[in-house]
PDB file of C-alpha atoms in Angstrom:
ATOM      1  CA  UNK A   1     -15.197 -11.046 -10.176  1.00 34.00           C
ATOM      2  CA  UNK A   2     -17.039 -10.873  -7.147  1.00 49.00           C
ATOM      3  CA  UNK A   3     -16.314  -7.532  -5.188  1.00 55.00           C
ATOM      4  CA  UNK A   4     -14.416  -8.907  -2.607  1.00 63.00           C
ATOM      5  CA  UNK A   5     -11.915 -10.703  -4.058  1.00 62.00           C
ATOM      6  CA  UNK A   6      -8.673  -8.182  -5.187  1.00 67.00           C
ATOM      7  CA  UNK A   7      -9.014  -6.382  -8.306  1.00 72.00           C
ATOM      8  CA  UNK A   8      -5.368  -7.451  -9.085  1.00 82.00           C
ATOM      9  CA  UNK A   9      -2.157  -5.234  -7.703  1.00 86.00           C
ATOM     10  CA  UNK A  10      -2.440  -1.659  -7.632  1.00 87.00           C
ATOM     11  CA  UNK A  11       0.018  -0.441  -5.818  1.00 89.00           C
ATOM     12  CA  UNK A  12       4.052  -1.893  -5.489  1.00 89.00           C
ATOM     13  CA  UNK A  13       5.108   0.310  -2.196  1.00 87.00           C
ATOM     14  CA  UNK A  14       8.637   1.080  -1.393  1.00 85.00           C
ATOM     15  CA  UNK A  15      10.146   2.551   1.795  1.00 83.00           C
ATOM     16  CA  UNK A  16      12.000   5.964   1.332  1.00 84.00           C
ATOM     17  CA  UNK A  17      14.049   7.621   4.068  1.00 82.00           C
ATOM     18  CA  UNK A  18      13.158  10.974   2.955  1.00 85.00           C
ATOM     19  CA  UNK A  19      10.454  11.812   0.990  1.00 90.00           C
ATOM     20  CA  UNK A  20      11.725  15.148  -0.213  1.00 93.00           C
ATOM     21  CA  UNK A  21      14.490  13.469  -2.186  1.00 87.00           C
ATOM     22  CA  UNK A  22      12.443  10.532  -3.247  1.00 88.00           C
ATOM     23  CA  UNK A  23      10.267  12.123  -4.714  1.00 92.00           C
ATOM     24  CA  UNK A  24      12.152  14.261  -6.674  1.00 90.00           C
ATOM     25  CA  UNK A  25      13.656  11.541  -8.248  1.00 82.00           C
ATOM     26  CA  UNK A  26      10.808   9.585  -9.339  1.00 89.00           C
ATOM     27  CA  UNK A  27       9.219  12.644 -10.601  1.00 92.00           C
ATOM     28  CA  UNK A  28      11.817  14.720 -11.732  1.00 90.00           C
ATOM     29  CA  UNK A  29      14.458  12.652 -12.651  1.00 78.00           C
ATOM     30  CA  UNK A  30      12.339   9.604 -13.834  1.00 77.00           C
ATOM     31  CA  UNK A  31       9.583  11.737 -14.909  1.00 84.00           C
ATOM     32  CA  UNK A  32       6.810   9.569 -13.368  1.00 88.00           C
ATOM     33  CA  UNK A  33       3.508  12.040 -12.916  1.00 96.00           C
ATOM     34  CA  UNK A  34       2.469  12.565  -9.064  1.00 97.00           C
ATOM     35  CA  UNK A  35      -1.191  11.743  -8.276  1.00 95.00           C
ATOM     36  CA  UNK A  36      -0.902  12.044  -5.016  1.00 94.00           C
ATOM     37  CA  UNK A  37       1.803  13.286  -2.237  1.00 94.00           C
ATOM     38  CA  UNK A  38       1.844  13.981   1.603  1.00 92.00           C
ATOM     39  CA  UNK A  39       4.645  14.093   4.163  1.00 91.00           C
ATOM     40  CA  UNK A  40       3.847   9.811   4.899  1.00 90.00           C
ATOM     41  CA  UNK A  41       2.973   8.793   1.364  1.00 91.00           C
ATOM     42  CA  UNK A  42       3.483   9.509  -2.235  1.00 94.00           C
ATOM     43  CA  UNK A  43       1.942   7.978  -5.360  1.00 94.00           C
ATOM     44  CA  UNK A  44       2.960   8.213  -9.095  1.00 93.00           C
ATOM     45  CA  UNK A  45       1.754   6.829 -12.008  1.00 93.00           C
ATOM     46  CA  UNK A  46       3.759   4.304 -13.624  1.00 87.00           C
ATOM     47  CA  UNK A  47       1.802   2.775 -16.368  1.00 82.00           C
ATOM     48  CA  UNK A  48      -0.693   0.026 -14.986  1.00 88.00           C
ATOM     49  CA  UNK A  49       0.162  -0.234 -11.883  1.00 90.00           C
ATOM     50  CA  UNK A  50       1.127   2.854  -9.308  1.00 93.00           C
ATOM     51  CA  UNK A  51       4.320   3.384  -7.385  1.00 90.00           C
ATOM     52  CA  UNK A  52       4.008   4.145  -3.612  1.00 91.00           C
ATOM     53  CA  UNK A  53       6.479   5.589  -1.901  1.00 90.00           C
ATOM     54  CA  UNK A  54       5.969   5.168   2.085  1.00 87.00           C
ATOM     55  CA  UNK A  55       8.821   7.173   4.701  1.00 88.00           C
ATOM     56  CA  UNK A  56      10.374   4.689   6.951  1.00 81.00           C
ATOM     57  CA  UNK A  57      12.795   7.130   8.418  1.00 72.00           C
ATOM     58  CA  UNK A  58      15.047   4.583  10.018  1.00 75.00           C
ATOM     59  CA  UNK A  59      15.301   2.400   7.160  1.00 68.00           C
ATOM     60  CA  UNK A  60      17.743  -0.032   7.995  1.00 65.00           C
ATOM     61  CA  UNK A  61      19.369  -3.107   5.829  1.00 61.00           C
ATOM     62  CA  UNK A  62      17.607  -5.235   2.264  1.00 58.00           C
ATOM     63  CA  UNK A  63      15.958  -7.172   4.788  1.00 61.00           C
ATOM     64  CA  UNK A  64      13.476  -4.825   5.964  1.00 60.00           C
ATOM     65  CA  UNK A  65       9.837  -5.528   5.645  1.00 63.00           C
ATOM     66  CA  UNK A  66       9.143  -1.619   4.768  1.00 61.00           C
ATOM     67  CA  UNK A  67      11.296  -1.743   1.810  1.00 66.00           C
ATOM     68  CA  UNK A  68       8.669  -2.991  -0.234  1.00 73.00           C
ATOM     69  CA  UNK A  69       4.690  -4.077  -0.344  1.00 77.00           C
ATOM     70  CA  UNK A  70       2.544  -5.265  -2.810  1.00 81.00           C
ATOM     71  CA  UNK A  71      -1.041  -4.020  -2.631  1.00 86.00           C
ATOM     72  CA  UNK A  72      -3.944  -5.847  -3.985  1.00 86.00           C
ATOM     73  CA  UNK A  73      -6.786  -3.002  -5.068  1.00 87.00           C
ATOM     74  CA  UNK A  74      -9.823  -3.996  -3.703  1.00 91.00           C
ATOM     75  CA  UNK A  75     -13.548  -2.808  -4.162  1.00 92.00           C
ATOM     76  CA  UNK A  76     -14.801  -3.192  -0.438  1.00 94.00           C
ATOM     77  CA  UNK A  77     -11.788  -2.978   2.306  1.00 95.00           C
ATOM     78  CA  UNK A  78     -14.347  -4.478   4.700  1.00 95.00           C
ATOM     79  CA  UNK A  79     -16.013  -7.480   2.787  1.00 93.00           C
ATOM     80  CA  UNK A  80     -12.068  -8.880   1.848  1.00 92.00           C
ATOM     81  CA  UNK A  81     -10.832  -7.876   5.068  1.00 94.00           C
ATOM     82  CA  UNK A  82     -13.437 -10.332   6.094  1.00 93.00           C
ATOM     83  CA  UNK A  83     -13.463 -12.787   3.965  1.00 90.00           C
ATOM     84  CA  UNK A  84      -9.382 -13.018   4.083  1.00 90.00           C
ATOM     85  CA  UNK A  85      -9.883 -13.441   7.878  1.00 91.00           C
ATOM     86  CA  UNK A  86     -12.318 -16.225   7.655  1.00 90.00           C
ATOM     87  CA  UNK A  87      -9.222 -18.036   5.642  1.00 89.00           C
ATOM     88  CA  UNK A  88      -6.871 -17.691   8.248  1.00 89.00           C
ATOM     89  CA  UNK A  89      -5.219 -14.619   7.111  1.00 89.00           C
ATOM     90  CA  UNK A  90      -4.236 -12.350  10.084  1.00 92.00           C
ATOM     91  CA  UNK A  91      -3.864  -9.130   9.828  1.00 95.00           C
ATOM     92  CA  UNK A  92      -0.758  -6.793  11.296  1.00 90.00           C
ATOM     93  CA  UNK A  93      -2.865  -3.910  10.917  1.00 87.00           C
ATOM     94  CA  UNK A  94      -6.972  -3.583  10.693  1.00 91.00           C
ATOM     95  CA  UNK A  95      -8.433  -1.448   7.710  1.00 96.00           C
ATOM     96  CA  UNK A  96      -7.411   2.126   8.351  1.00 94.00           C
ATOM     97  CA  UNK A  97      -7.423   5.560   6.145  1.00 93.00           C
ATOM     98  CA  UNK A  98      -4.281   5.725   4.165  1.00 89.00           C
ATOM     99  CA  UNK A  99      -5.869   8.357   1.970  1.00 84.00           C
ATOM    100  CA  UNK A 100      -8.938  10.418   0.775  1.00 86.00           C
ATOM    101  CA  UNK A 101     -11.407   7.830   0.890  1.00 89.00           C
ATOM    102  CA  UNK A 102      -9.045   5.104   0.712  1.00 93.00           C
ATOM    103  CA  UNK A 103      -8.440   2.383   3.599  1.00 95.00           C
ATOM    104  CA  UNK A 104      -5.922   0.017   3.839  1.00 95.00           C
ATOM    105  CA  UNK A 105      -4.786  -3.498   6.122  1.00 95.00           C
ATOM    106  CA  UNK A 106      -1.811  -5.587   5.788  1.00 91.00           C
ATOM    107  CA  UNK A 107      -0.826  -8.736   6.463  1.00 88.00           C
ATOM    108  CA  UNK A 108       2.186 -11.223   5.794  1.00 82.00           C
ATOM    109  CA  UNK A 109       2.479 -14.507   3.404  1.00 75.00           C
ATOM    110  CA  UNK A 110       4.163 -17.572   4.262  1.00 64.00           C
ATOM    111  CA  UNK A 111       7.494 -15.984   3.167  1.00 58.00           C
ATOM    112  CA  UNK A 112       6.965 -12.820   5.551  1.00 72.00           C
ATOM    113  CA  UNK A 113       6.150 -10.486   2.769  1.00 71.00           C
ATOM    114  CA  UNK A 114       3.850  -7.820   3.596  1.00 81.00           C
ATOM    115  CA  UNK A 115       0.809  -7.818   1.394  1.00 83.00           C
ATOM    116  CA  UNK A 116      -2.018  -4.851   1.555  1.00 89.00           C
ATOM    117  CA  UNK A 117      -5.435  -4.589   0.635  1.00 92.00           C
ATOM    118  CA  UNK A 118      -6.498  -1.223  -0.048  1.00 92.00           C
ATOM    119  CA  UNK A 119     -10.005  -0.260  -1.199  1.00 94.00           C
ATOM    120  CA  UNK A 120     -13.107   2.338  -0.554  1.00 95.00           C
ATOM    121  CA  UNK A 121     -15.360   1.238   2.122  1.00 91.00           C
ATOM    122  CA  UNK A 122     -18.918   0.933   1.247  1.00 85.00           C
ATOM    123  CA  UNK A 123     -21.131   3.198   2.399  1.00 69.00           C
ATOM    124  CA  UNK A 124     -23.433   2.705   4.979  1.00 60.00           C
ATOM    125  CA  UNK A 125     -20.628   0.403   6.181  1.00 57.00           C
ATOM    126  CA  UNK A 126     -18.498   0.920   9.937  1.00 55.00           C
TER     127      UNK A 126
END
């Protein structure tokens, strides 16, 4: 696979209200291991593919976009951010840090669903 193209998903994202209480019950009560947890974002293992939990304070009906995200694992952020704008794809949100050395951009598909790449950027890159 060439290492631009996703890696396959990595990552299903869900919006929490509060993170305290979220997590508690997907590690506590589900007993899903924590890899990795701030006050924004939270990520537990949950066999092959990781959960994400994201605060969206204000989340407000089903039909919210921050409910959930799929996020396509990537191997260079910048060479499929890219490539995925040369076919047509535009982004809501450029490659930022999400975490550690880990940078992230979304964008929508025809349906409106937010999609992510997220990926390490290559060094001696931006």
């Amino acid at each position: 696979m060439s290492g631009d193209a996703p890696i396959g998903i990595g990552i299903v994202m869900l919006g929490v209200r509060e993170m305290p209480r979220s997590l508690a019950f997907y590690r506590d009560v589900l007993g899903l291991p924590v890899s990795f947890a701030s006050d924004e974002f939270a990520f537990l293992k949950a066999g092959a593919v990781t959960l994400g939990l994201r605060v969206a304070a204000d989340l407000a009906a089903p039909g919210d976009e921050r409910r959930t995200e799929l996020v396509f694992e990537v191997e260079d952020i910048d060479a499929s951010h890219e490539r995925l704008g040369g076919r047509g794809i535009a982004f809501r949100i450029a490659p930022r840090i999400v975490t550690g050395d880990q940078l992230a951009a979304d964008f929508r598909d025809p349906d409106g669903h937010v999609l992510s790449i997220l990926g390490p950027r290559k060094a001696g890159a931006r």
